[in-house]
Amino acid sequence: MGWVKRNMALVVFLISTAIILTIFFSIFRLQNNSTLYLKDIKGDRKALSDIKIIGYLQDKYHAQRFDIEGGELSHEFIYYDSLGDIKFLPVKYANGAEDDKYRYWYNYRYEIAPDANIRREYTENKIQMQCVDGKKDAIEKITMTYADKIDLYMDVRYDWLDIKPKKKMPDPNYLYFKTGVQLEREYMDFVFEEKKTYYPEGGLAAEDENFQNAADIYRSTGSGMVVLNGSQYFTVLTQINPYSHQRYTGENGIFKAEQYDNWWGDKKEKGKVRKIASIPMDENDIQVLGLHGVEDKLVVVMLVDGVLTLRAFEPQTGKMLDEISVPQLDISKQPIRYDEYVDGDIIHLNIITNNNPVDELQVVSIQVGDRLTLKSYVDGIKFENQMFERVPAISWVDDKLVVAGILKDIDEQMESEYLYPKRFMIFVFDGMENSSALIYQGEIITDADEDNNRYRGDLREKDQYGYNYYESRNLDFVVIKEGGFK
């Protein structure tokens, strides 16, 4: 014991060295023992000969970067020093966008339309108010207004992309404008509440009229905003639930931000926008699903009489360049949602119909220029006892459509779908000339699913588990491009 005390520094050094060596050899063992290879499931691997796929199988501690080039998979072990080292693709905003300096976001606001049918109900209540000299009675008067038609406004703001402590928000940074779109219902069940409180010593407090059932309005999951060449453009998403008794009317369009304003002041509408293109809602059964930028063009994704349709616009003048419909896709199970992938002058849409779980793949690829050209479509390839978790990447390479998908094996014995075994798939489809046929399917085989065994054990034994995405290896930052050899 005396020797230990006299040589404490040496003991600490030896223990620290042992810990470091243990960690090093654990990492070295992971580097060499991880399972990672490409398995052919369907077709000839020669379909990958001119394709390069890069991805990261990673958790918060380390990653295996893999490269598939010319059909051959190689991989490299990477150790992460911090969470900031994790590789992710750029963020896709549900209701906003960003440029290299700012992030923007929007919301819809609702007001009773001037030509709406309305009825009002009035109530008056005595309430207790805490005053300096004790509680006193006050009078609360509430007006409930029921309407069958409402006007849609857009509320747009922006802030610094890089938010630092005590950094003031950019000023001015606010837009509020009437869109010209209205939402109608069969009955007067849009509900607005106005409340006024009359104080016992005189005076009153009036609250703004509050829309009570905004949560009942179906919100499309697409994006109603895009930043293109330094300008911000907006539209109103108007997809409806087919089982609801409502419809959008009026005139939608594409709006360009021209001048921001302060949020305070007496003016109702703030800032200045210019409607560069009109989309009448009454001509056909039109539902706007999203707005995107593809190179120097604006693209609106919509349903027209139940058919997936895209329109391209020139962003400066608002001139409509072309329209294309894709009746080949079966999207009868509505409402639908989609994820977009902009790949040069091609936009890919991964269509997700109202299926739960999502067990089929529907992709359409449109080339955008002065004309819109259908490059490929994949209509409803179904998977037995499997479901899609997500599609990390889609790309067009040498007249082939390449899709990277993460599927899960459906295990009905397991209560949580987060713990279903995952499969990392690569699909290659031929071009339109060959009916977009599936010509290759491969699976990246890994042992990453073993990371979830501890959660499955907790679920069996404790009927609960604390899942942490970053504690398990997942496939992220997948990039597909031309490469390999021909």
Short mmCIF file of C-alpha atoms in Angstrom, two decimals:
data_model
loop_
_atom_site.label_atom_id
_atom_site.label_comp_id
_atom_site.label_asym_id
_atom_site.label_seq_id
_atom_site.Cartn_x
_atom_site.Cartn_y
_atom_site.Cartn_z
CA MET A 1 0.00 0.00 0.00
CA GLY A 2 2.87 2.34 0.80
CA TRP A 3 4.34 1.72 -2.66
CA VAL A 4 1.00 2.61 -4.27
CA LYS A 5 0.83 5.89 -2.37
CA ARG A 6 4.41 6.76 -3.26
CA ASN A 7 3.80 5.97 -6.95
CA MET A 8 0.22 7.21 -7.34
CA ALA A 9 1.05 9.17 -10.52
CA LEU A 10 2.46 6.03 -12.13
CA VAL A 11 -0.61 4.00 -11.12
CA VAL A 12 -2.97 6.59 -12.60
CA PHE A 13 -0.88 6.64 -15.80
CA LEU A 14 -0.98 2.83 -16.11
CA ILE A 15 -4.74 2.70 -15.53
CA SER A 16 -5.35 5.50 -18.07
CA THR A 17 -3.13 3.76 -20.59
CA ALA A 18 -5.02 0.50 -20.10
CA ILE A 19 -8.37 2.25 -20.67
CA ILE A 20 -7.07 3.99 -23.82
CA LEU A 21 -5.69 0.70 -25.17
CA THR A 22 -8.99 -1.06 -24.44
CA ILE A 23 -10.93 1.60 -26.36
CA PHE A 24 -8.40 1.50 -29.19
CA PHE A 25 -8.55 -2.27 -29.57
CA SER A 26 -12.38 -2.17 -29.35
CA ILE A 27 -12.46 0.34 -32.20
CA PHE A 28 -9.88 -1.70 -34.14
CA ARG A 29 -11.98 -4.81 -33.65
CA LEU A 30 -15.11 -2.97 -34.86
CA GLN A 31 -13.16 -1.73 -37.86
CA ASN A 32 -12.24 -5.22 -38.96
CA ASN A 33 -15.21 -7.26 -37.72
CA SER A 34 -18.17 -5.22 -39.02
CA THR A 35 -20.23 -7.02 -41.64
CA LEU A 36 -20.64 -4.91 -44.77
CA TYR A 37 -21.03 -6.27 -48.27
CA LEU A 38 -23.36 -6.13 -51.28
CA LYS A 39 -25.69 -9.05 -51.97
CA ASP A 40 -27.44 -9.47 -55.34
CA ILE A 41 -31.17 -10.20 -55.06
CA LYS A 42 -32.45 -9.68 -58.59
CA GLY A 43 -30.87 -8.98 -61.96
CA ASP A 44 -27.28 -8.50 -63.04
CA ARG A 45 -24.85 -6.38 -61.04
CA LYS A 46 -23.57 -4.98 -64.32
CA ALA A 47 -26.46 -2.51 -63.98
CA LEU A 48 -24.26 -0.74 -61.39
CA SER A 49 -21.24 -0.52 -63.70
CA ASP A 50 -21.60 3.23 -64.35
CA ILE A 51 -23.06 4.15 -60.93
CA LYS A 52 -21.33 5.32 -57.76
CA ILE A 53 -23.13 5.14 -54.39
CA ILE A 54 -21.66 6.66 -51.23
CA GLY A 55 -23.15 6.22 -47.76
CA TYR A 56 -22.39 6.19 -44.06
CA LEU A 57 -23.43 3.41 -41.68
CA GLN A 58 -23.04 5.35 -38.45
CA ASP A 59 -23.93 5.99 -34.85
CA LYS A 60 -22.71 8.87 -32.71
CA TYR A 61 -19.36 7.19 -32.05
CA HIS A 62 -18.11 5.98 -35.44
CA ALA A 63 -19.03 5.21 -39.02
CA GLN A 64 -18.31 2.87 -41.85
CA ARG A 65 -18.19 4.94 -45.02
CA PHE A 66 -18.90 2.70 -47.97
CA ASP A 67 -18.42 3.27 -51.68
CA ILE A 68 -20.08 1.14 -54.34
CA GLU A 69 -18.39 1.80 -57.65
CA GLY A 70 -18.55 -0.41 -60.70
CA GLY A 71 -20.59 -2.88 -58.65
CA GLU A 72 -17.82 -3.34 -56.06
CA LEU A 73 -18.22 -2.27 -52.42
CA SER A 74 -15.34 -0.90 -50.36
CA HIS A 75 -15.52 0.64 -46.91
CA GLU A 76 -13.50 2.76 -44.51
CA PHE A 77 -13.78 3.04 -40.72
CA ILE A 78 -14.11 6.57 -39.29
CA TYR A 79 -14.00 7.48 -35.59
CA TYR A 80 -16.14 10.44 -34.49
CA ASP A 81 -14.83 12.90 -31.90
CA SER A 82 -18.21 14.59 -31.40
CA LEU A 83 -21.82 14.66 -32.59
CA GLY A 84 -20.81 17.38 -35.03
CA ASP A 85 -18.87 14.78 -37.05
CA ILE A 86 -22.04 12.84 -37.97
CA LYS A 87 -22.89 13.11 -41.66
CA PHE A 88 -26.36 14.27 -42.63
CA LEU A 89 -27.97 15.52 -45.80
CA PRO A 90 -29.35 19.10 -45.78
CA VAL A 91 -32.48 19.67 -43.72
CA LYS A 92 -35.85 19.57 -45.51
CA TYR A 93 -38.23 22.00 -43.84
CA ALA A 94 -41.91 21.10 -43.47
CA ASN A 95 -43.05 24.73 -43.64
CA GLY A 96 -40.06 26.79 -44.69
CA ALA A 97 -36.73 26.99 -46.46
CA GLU A 98 -33.23 28.37 -46.07
CA ASP A 99 -30.48 30.04 -48.03
CA ASP A 100 -26.84 30.52 -47.08
CA LYS A 101 -27.70 33.29 -44.60
CA TYR A 102 -31.30 32.99 -43.38
CA ARG A 103 -33.94 30.42 -42.52
CA TYR A 104 -37.56 31.21 -43.41
CA TRP A 105 -40.82 29.77 -42.15
CA TYR A 106 -44.51 30.36 -42.78
CA ASN A 107 -47.93 29.63 -41.30
CA TYR A 108 -51.46 30.03 -42.53
CA ARG A 109 -53.89 32.31 -40.72
CA TYR A 110 -57.66 32.29 -41.11
CA GLU A 111 -60.33 35.01 -41.01
CA ILE A 112 -64.06 34.96 -41.70
CA ALA A 113 -64.69 35.73 -45.38
CA PRO A 114 -66.81 38.87 -46.02
CA ASP A 115 -69.34 36.84 -48.04
CA ALA A 116 -69.60 33.96 -45.56
CA ASN A 117 -72.87 32.86 -43.99
CA ILE A 118 -72.55 33.37 -40.26
CA ARG A 119 -74.42 33.07 -37.00
CA ARG A 120 -73.39 34.36 -33.58
CA GLU A 121 -73.93 33.25 -30.01
CA TYR A 122 -73.35 35.49 -27.00
CA THR A 123 -72.60 34.56 -23.41
CA GLU A 124 -71.88 36.67 -20.36
CA ASN A 125 -70.22 35.35 -17.19
CA LYS A 126 -69.17 36.72 -13.85
CA ILE A 127 -65.56 35.89 -13.08
CA GLN A 128 -63.29 36.54 -10.11
CA MET A 129 -60.27 38.78 -10.69
CA GLN A 130 -57.35 39.23 -8.33
CA CYS A 131 -56.98 42.96 -7.58
CA VAL A 132 -54.60 44.81 -5.27
CA ASP A 133 -57.21 44.95 -2.53
CA GLY A 134 -58.49 41.42 -2.99
CA LYS A 135 -60.69 39.48 -5.41
CA LYS A 136 -63.46 41.32 -7.24
CA ASP A 137 -66.15 40.39 -9.69
CA ALA A 138 -65.59 41.15 -13.37
CA ILE A 139 -67.78 40.57 -16.42
CA GLU A 140 -66.58 38.35 -19.26
CA LYS A 141 -68.47 38.66 -22.55
CA ILE A 142 -67.85 36.02 -25.20
CA THR A 143 -68.99 36.12 -28.82
CA MET A 144 -68.87 32.84 -30.75
CA THR A 145 -69.13 33.27 -34.53
CA TYR A 146 -69.88 30.29 -36.78
CA ALA A 147 -69.10 30.61 -40.51
CA ASP A 148 -69.08 28.45 -43.64
CA LYS A 149 -66.26 30.26 -45.47
CA ILE A 150 -62.87 31.61 -44.41
CA ASP A 151 -60.08 33.59 -46.08
CA LEU A 152 -56.49 32.31 -45.96
CA TYR A 153 -53.59 34.61 -45.10
CA MET A 154 -49.87 33.81 -45.03
CA ASP A 155 -47.65 34.77 -42.12
CA VAL A 156 -43.94 34.67 -43.12
CA ARG A 157 -40.87 35.38 -40.98
CA TYR A 158 -37.14 34.85 -41.21
CA ASP A 159 -34.17 34.67 -38.87
CA TRP A 160 -30.43 34.11 -39.07
CA LEU A 161 -29.42 30.63 -40.16
CA ASP A 162 -26.54 30.77 -37.69
CA ILE A 163 -28.22 31.78 -34.43
CA LYS A 164 -25.75 33.06 -31.86
CA PRO A 165 -26.54 34.14 -28.27
CA LYS A 166 -27.76 37.73 -28.02
CA LYS A 167 -27.79 38.13 -31.79
CA LYS A 168 -30.72 40.33 -32.78
CA MET A 169 -33.19 39.05 -35.32
CA PRO A 170 -32.92 40.72 -38.73
CA ASP A 171 -35.20 43.74 -38.96
CA PRO A 172 -37.62 44.04 -40.68
CA ASN A 173 -38.42 40.36 -41.16
CA TYR A 174 -42.19 39.94 -41.46
CA LEU A 175 -44.83 39.42 -44.15
CA TYR A 176 -48.58 39.08 -43.69
CA PHE A 177 -50.78 39.00 -46.77
CA LYS A 178 -54.13 37.82 -48.07
CA THR A 179 -53.70 34.97 -50.55
CA GLY A 180 -57.04 35.11 -52.39
CA VAL A 181 -57.73 31.47 -51.44
CA GLN A 182 -60.88 30.60 -49.51
CA LEU A 183 -61.95 27.42 -47.75
CA GLU A 184 -65.66 26.56 -47.79
CA ARG A 185 -67.64 24.02 -45.83
CA GLU A 186 -71.13 22.67 -46.25
CA TYR A 187 -72.11 23.78 -42.76
CA MET A 188 -71.28 26.80 -40.60
CA ASP A 189 -68.74 24.95 -38.47
CA PHE A 190 -65.70 27.25 -38.68
CA VAL A 191 -65.70 28.65 -35.15
CA PHE A 192 -64.18 31.94 -33.99
CA GLU A 193 -64.17 33.21 -30.40
CA GLU A 194 -63.95 36.86 -29.32
CA LYS A 195 -63.57 37.61 -25.62
CA LYS A 196 -63.88 40.90 -23.72
CA THR A 197 -63.35 41.33 -19.97
CA TYR A 198 -64.88 44.35 -18.24
CA TYR A 199 -62.99 45.35 -15.07
CA PRO A 200 -64.83 46.28 -11.84
CA GLU A 201 -63.15 49.71 -11.67
CA GLY A 202 -63.90 50.47 -15.32
CA GLY A 203 -62.06 49.71 -18.54
CA LEU A 204 -61.82 46.45 -20.46
CA ALA A 205 -59.39 43.97 -22.05
CA ALA A 206 -60.22 42.62 -25.50
CA GLU A 207 -58.57 39.52 -26.97
CA ASP A 208 -58.11 39.08 -30.70
CA GLU A 209 -60.69 36.91 -32.43
CA ASN A 210 -59.38 33.37 -32.08
CA PHE A 211 -59.97 30.63 -34.67
CA GLN A 212 -60.98 27.59 -32.63
CA ASN A 213 -60.69 24.68 -35.07
CA ALA A 214 -57.57 25.32 -37.16
CA ALA A 215 -56.38 21.85 -36.11
CA ASP A 216 -59.32 20.32 -38.00
CA ILE A 217 -58.07 21.65 -41.34
CA TYR A 218 -56.06 19.04 -43.24
CA ARG A 219 -52.49 20.22 -43.70
CA SER A 220 -50.58 18.85 -46.65
CA THR A 221 -47.04 17.71 -45.84
CA GLY A 222 -45.49 19.35 -48.91
CA SER A 223 -43.64 22.65 -48.97
CA GLY A 224 -45.45 25.87 -49.82
CA MET A 225 -42.23 27.89 -50.00
CA VAL A 226 -38.94 27.81 -51.89
CA VAL A 227 -35.86 30.02 -52.09
CA LEU A 228 -34.54 30.33 -55.65
CA ASN A 229 -31.70 32.57 -56.81
CA GLY A 230 -31.95 34.73 -53.69
CA SER A 231 -35.73 35.28 -53.83
CA GLN A 232 -38.52 33.73 -51.77
CA TYR A 233 -41.63 32.30 -53.41
CA PHE A 234 -44.84 31.00 -51.80
CA THR A 235 -48.05 29.20 -52.63
CA VAL A 236 -51.00 27.85 -50.66
CA LEU A 237 -51.17 24.08 -50.20
CA THR A 238 -54.77 23.09 -50.82
CA GLN A 239 -54.96 19.31 -50.57
CA ILE A 240 -58.11 18.20 -48.79
CA ASN A 241 -59.15 15.04 -47.03
CA PRO A 242 -61.55 13.39 -49.52
CA TYR A 243 -63.89 12.44 -46.67
CA SER A 244 -64.37 16.03 -45.50
CA HIS A 245 -67.22 18.25 -46.67
CA GLN A 246 -65.09 21.19 -47.77
CA ARG A 247 -63.36 22.69 -50.80
CA TYR A 248 -60.91 25.44 -51.67
CA THR A 249 -62.13 28.25 -53.91
CA GLY A 250 -60.84 31.60 -55.13
CA GLU A 251 -57.52 32.15 -56.85
CA ASN A 252 -54.28 30.59 -55.67
CA GLY A 253 -50.94 31.42 -57.24
CA ILE A 254 -47.21 31.88 -56.81
CA PHE A 255 -46.23 34.88 -54.70
CA LYS A 256 -42.81 36.53 -54.65
CA ALA A 257 -41.58 38.43 -51.59
CA GLU A 258 -40.57 41.96 -52.55
CA GLN A 259 -40.36 43.86 -49.26
CA TYR A 260 -40.46 42.79 -45.60
CA ASP A 261 -41.92 44.91 -42.82
CA ASN A 262 -42.02 45.07 -39.01
CA TRP A 263 -44.65 42.94 -37.30
CA TRP A 264 -46.06 45.86 -35.33
CA GLY A 265 -48.05 48.81 -36.63
CA ASP A 266 -51.62 49.63 -37.62
CA LYS A 267 -51.56 48.10 -41.11
CA LYS A 268 -53.32 44.76 -41.35
CA GLU A 269 -51.20 43.41 -44.19
CA LYS A 270 -47.45 43.74 -43.69
CA GLY A 271 -44.71 43.90 -46.30
CA LYS A 272 -45.14 43.56 -50.03
CA VAL A 273 -45.59 40.50 -52.24
CA ARG A 274 -46.28 40.20 -55.95
CA LYS A 275 -48.42 37.46 -57.43
CA ILE A 276 -46.37 36.34 -60.42
CA ALA A 277 -48.68 33.49 -61.50
CA SER A 278 -52.33 32.64 -60.96
CA ILE A 279 -53.84 29.22 -60.26
CA PRO A 280 -57.66 29.47 -60.31
CA MET A 281 -59.23 26.98 -57.93
CA ASP A 282 -62.64 26.86 -59.61
CA GLU A 283 -61.72 25.80 -63.16
CA ASN A 284 -60.96 22.18 -62.32
CA ASP A 285 -60.66 20.09 -59.20
CA ILE A 286 -57.19 21.46 -58.36
CA GLN A 287 -55.26 20.61 -55.22
CA VAL A 288 -51.82 22.22 -54.84
CA LEU A 289 -49.36 19.87 -53.11
CA GLY A 290 -46.03 21.73 -53.21
CA LEU A 291 -43.71 24.33 -54.73
CA HIS A 292 -40.09 23.59 -55.68
CA GLY A 293 -37.10 25.10 -57.42
CA VAL A 294 -35.38 23.07 -60.13
CA GLU A 295 -32.31 24.85 -61.50
CA ASP A 296 -33.77 28.23 -62.60
CA LYS A 297 -37.43 27.16 -62.84
CA LEU A 298 -40.33 27.03 -60.39
CA VAL A 299 -42.32 23.79 -60.32
CA VAL A 300 -45.78 23.40 -58.78
CA VAL A 301 -46.91 19.86 -57.92
CA MET A 302 -50.68 19.38 -57.87
CA LEU A 303 -53.60 17.07 -58.42
CA VAL A 304 -55.86 18.10 -61.30
CA ASP A 305 -59.09 16.10 -61.43
CA GLY A 306 -57.33 13.42 -59.36
CA VAL A 307 -54.28 13.11 -61.67
CA LEU A 308 -50.74 13.98 -60.58
CA THR A 309 -49.76 17.10 -62.55
CA LEU A 310 -46.72 19.38 -62.62
CA ARG A 311 -46.46 22.92 -63.99
CA ALA A 312 -43.22 24.81 -64.67
CA PHE A 313 -42.98 28.61 -64.39
CA GLU A 314 -40.41 31.24 -65.22
CA PRO A 315 -39.64 32.87 -61.83
CA GLN A 316 -39.14 36.46 -63.00
CA THR A 317 -42.27 36.87 -65.10
CA GLY A 318 -44.45 34.05 -63.80
CA LYS A 319 -44.99 32.77 -67.33
CA MET A 320 -46.17 29.16 -67.36
CA LEU A 321 -43.72 27.19 -69.50
CA ASP A 322 -45.35 23.77 -69.60
CA GLU A 323 -47.67 21.32 -67.88
CA ILE A 324 -47.40 17.55 -67.67
CA SER A 325 -49.81 14.98 -66.25
CA VAL A 326 -48.88 11.47 -65.11
CA PRO A 327 -52.08 9.40 -65.38
CA GLN A 328 -49.95 6.24 -65.32
CA LEU A 329 -49.63 6.54 -61.52
CA ASP A 330 -52.44 5.11 -59.41
CA ILE A 331 -52.99 7.67 -56.66
CA SER A 332 -56.59 6.83 -55.92
CA LYS A 333 -55.80 6.33 -52.23
CA GLN A 334 -55.86 9.95 -51.17
CA PRO A 335 -54.75 12.11 -49.48
CA ILE A 336 -51.18 11.55 -50.64
CA ARG A 337 -47.83 12.93 -49.60
CA TYR A 338 -44.45 12.83 -51.25
CA ASP A 339 -40.74 13.46 -50.77
CA GLU A 340 -38.93 15.39 -53.50
CA TYR A 341 -35.35 14.89 -54.69
CA VAL A 342 -33.89 17.55 -56.98
CA ASP A 343 -31.19 16.01 -59.14
CA GLY A 344 -29.81 18.64 -61.53
CA ASP A 345 -32.62 19.42 -63.97
CA ILE A 346 -34.67 16.41 -62.85
CA ILE A 347 -37.13 16.32 -59.96
CA HIS A 348 -38.01 12.92 -58.49
CA LEU A 349 -41.17 12.48 -56.42
CA ASN A 350 -41.47 9.51 -54.08
CA ILE A 351 -45.25 9.26 -53.80
CA ILE A 352 -46.61 7.96 -50.51
CA THR A 353 -50.29 7.05 -50.70
CA ASN A 354 -52.63 6.69 -47.76
CA ASN A 355 -51.23 3.26 -46.82
CA ASN A 356 -50.21 2.26 -43.32
CA PRO A 357 -47.71 0.71 -43.32
CA VAL A 358 -46.11 2.02 -46.53
CA ASP A 359 -45.47 -1.21 -48.43
CA GLU A 360 -45.02 -0.03 -52.01
CA LEU A 361 -42.71 2.15 -54.08
CA GLN A 362 -44.12 4.85 -56.39
CA VAL A 363 -41.64 7.22 -58.02
CA VAL A 364 -42.02 9.66 -60.89
CA SER A 365 -39.09 11.53 -62.50
CA ILE A 366 -39.62 14.71 -64.53
CA GLN A 367 -36.97 16.62 -66.46
CA VAL A 368 -37.51 20.37 -66.12
CA GLY A 369 -36.65 22.92 -68.80
CA ASP A 370 -38.73 25.03 -71.13
CA ARG A 371 -40.59 21.74 -71.56
CA LEU A 372 -41.44 19.08 -68.98
CA THR A 373 -40.41 15.52 -69.93
CA LEU A 374 -41.41 12.30 -68.20
CA LYS A 375 -38.16 10.35 -67.74
CA SER A 376 -39.45 7.44 -65.67
CA TYR A 377 -42.23 6.25 -63.42
CA VAL A 378 -42.44 3.33 -61.03
CA ASP A 379 -46.01 2.47 -60.16
CA GLY A 380 -46.61 0.59 -56.97
CA ILE A 381 -43.98 -2.12 -56.60
CA LYS A 382 -45.30 -3.92 -53.52
CA PHE A 383 -43.28 -5.71 -50.85
CA GLU A 384 -44.68 -8.63 -48.91
CA ASN A 385 -44.30 -8.42 -45.13
CA GLN A 386 -42.07 -5.37 -45.46
CA MET A 387 -42.56 -1.64 -45.07
CA PHE A 388 -40.58 1.42 -46.10
CA GLU A 389 -38.96 3.42 -43.35
CA ARG A 390 -37.60 6.03 -45.77
CA VAL A 391 -35.89 6.60 -49.10
CA PRO A 392 -32.54 8.35 -48.50
CA ALA A 393 -31.68 9.07 -52.14
CA ILE A 394 -33.00 8.92 -55.71
CA SER A 395 -30.95 9.80 -58.79
CA TRP A 396 -30.96 9.53 -62.58
CA VAL A 397 -27.75 8.01 -63.96
CA ASP A 398 -27.16 7.14 -67.61
CA ASP A 399 -30.84 6.63 -68.47
CA LYS A 400 -31.49 4.60 -65.33
CA LEU A 401 -33.41 5.45 -62.16
CA VAL A 402 -31.49 4.51 -59.01
CA VAL A 403 -33.28 4.37 -55.64
CA ALA A 404 -31.75 3.73 -52.21
CA GLY A 405 -34.44 2.51 -49.80
CA ILE A 406 -34.56 1.41 -46.18
CA LEU A 407 -37.14 -1.31 -45.60
CA LYS A 408 -38.20 -3.05 -42.41
CA ASP A 409 -39.34 -6.63 -41.98
CA ILE A 410 -42.79 -6.49 -40.37
CA ASP A 411 -42.72 -8.50 -37.15
CA GLU A 412 -46.23 -8.72 -35.73
CA GLN A 413 -44.84 -10.20 -32.52
CA MET A 414 -42.99 -6.96 -31.83
CA GLU A 415 -45.07 -4.07 -30.53
CA SER A 416 -42.83 -1.26 -31.79
CA GLU A 417 -42.13 -0.80 -35.50
CA TYR A 418 -38.99 1.17 -34.58
CA LEU A 419 -37.39 -2.15 -33.69
CA TYR A 420 -38.34 -4.07 -36.83
CA PRO A 421 -35.23 -5.48 -38.57
CA LYS A 422 -33.95 -3.09 -41.25
CA ARG A 423 -32.77 -3.82 -44.77
CA PHE A 424 -30.73 -1.41 -46.91
CA MET A 425 -31.80 -1.85 -50.53
CA ILE A 426 -30.62 -0.56 -53.89
CA PHE A 427 -33.06 -0.58 -56.84
CA VAL A 428 -32.15 0.17 -60.45
CA PHE A 429 -34.92 0.76 -63.00
CA ASP A 430 -34.56 1.07 -66.76
CA GLY A 431 -35.71 4.18 -68.63
CA MET A 432 -39.12 4.86 -70.15
CA GLU A 433 -38.15 3.18 -73.39
CA ASN A 434 -38.10 -0.11 -71.48
CA SER A 435 -41.20 0.53 -69.36
CA SER A 436 -39.19 1.55 -66.28
CA ALA A 437 -38.57 -2.14 -65.53
CA LEU A 438 -36.66 -3.21 -62.41
CA ILE A 439 -33.34 -4.48 -63.77
CA TYR A 440 -31.41 -4.85 -60.50
CA GLN A 441 -32.05 -5.14 -56.79
CA GLY A 442 -29.30 -5.53 -54.23
CA GLU A 443 -29.02 -5.42 -50.46
CA ILE A 444 -26.19 -3.94 -48.41
CA ILE A 445 -25.74 -6.62 -45.76
CA THR A 446 -24.66 -5.36 -42.34
CA ASP A 447 -24.82 -6.46 -38.72
CA ALA A 448 -26.26 -3.09 -37.65
CA ASP A 449 -29.57 -4.67 -36.62
CA GLU A 450 -27.78 -6.29 -33.67
CA ASP A 451 -27.54 -2.81 -32.10
CA ASN A 452 -31.28 -2.93 -31.39
CA ASN A 453 -31.21 -6.24 -29.51
CA ARG A 454 -30.80 -4.45 -26.18
CA TYR A 455 -33.97 -2.42 -26.87
CA ARG A 456 -35.87 -5.57 -27.87
CA GLY A 457 -34.80 -7.17 -24.59
CA ASP A 458 -36.07 -4.17 -22.64
CA LEU A 459 -39.37 -4.31 -24.54
CA ARG A 460 -39.87 -8.00 -23.70
CA GLU A 461 -38.83 -7.74 -20.06
CA LYS A 462 -40.08 -4.28 -19.05
CA ASP A 463 -42.76 -3.61 -21.70
CA GLN A 464 -40.91 -0.37 -22.51
CA TYR A 465 -37.62 0.81 -23.92
CA GLY A 466 -35.68 4.05 -24.32
CA TYR A 467 -34.79 4.11 -28.01
CA ASN A 468 -32.02 6.49 -29.06
CA TYR A 469 -31.44 6.87 -32.81
CA TYR A 470 -27.82 7.95 -32.34
CA GLU A 471 -26.94 4.94 -30.15
CA SER A 472 -27.62 2.51 -33.01
CA ARG A 473 -26.02 2.33 -36.44
CA ASN A 474 -28.20 3.73 -39.20
CA LEU A 475 -27.71 4.44 -42.88
CA ASP A 476 -27.38 8.17 -43.57
CA PHE A 477 -25.93 10.65 -46.05
CA VAL A 478 -26.48 8.51 -49.14
CA VAL A 479 -25.34 10.05 -52.43
CA ILE A 480 -25.92 8.48 -55.87
CA LYS A 481 -24.05 9.77 -58.91
CA GLU A 482 -22.38 8.73 -62.14
CA GLY A 483 -19.17 6.78 -61.69
CA GLY A 484 -17.71 3.32 -61.92
CA PHE A 485 -16.76 2.02 -65.34
CA LYS A 486 -18.68 1.40 -68.54
#
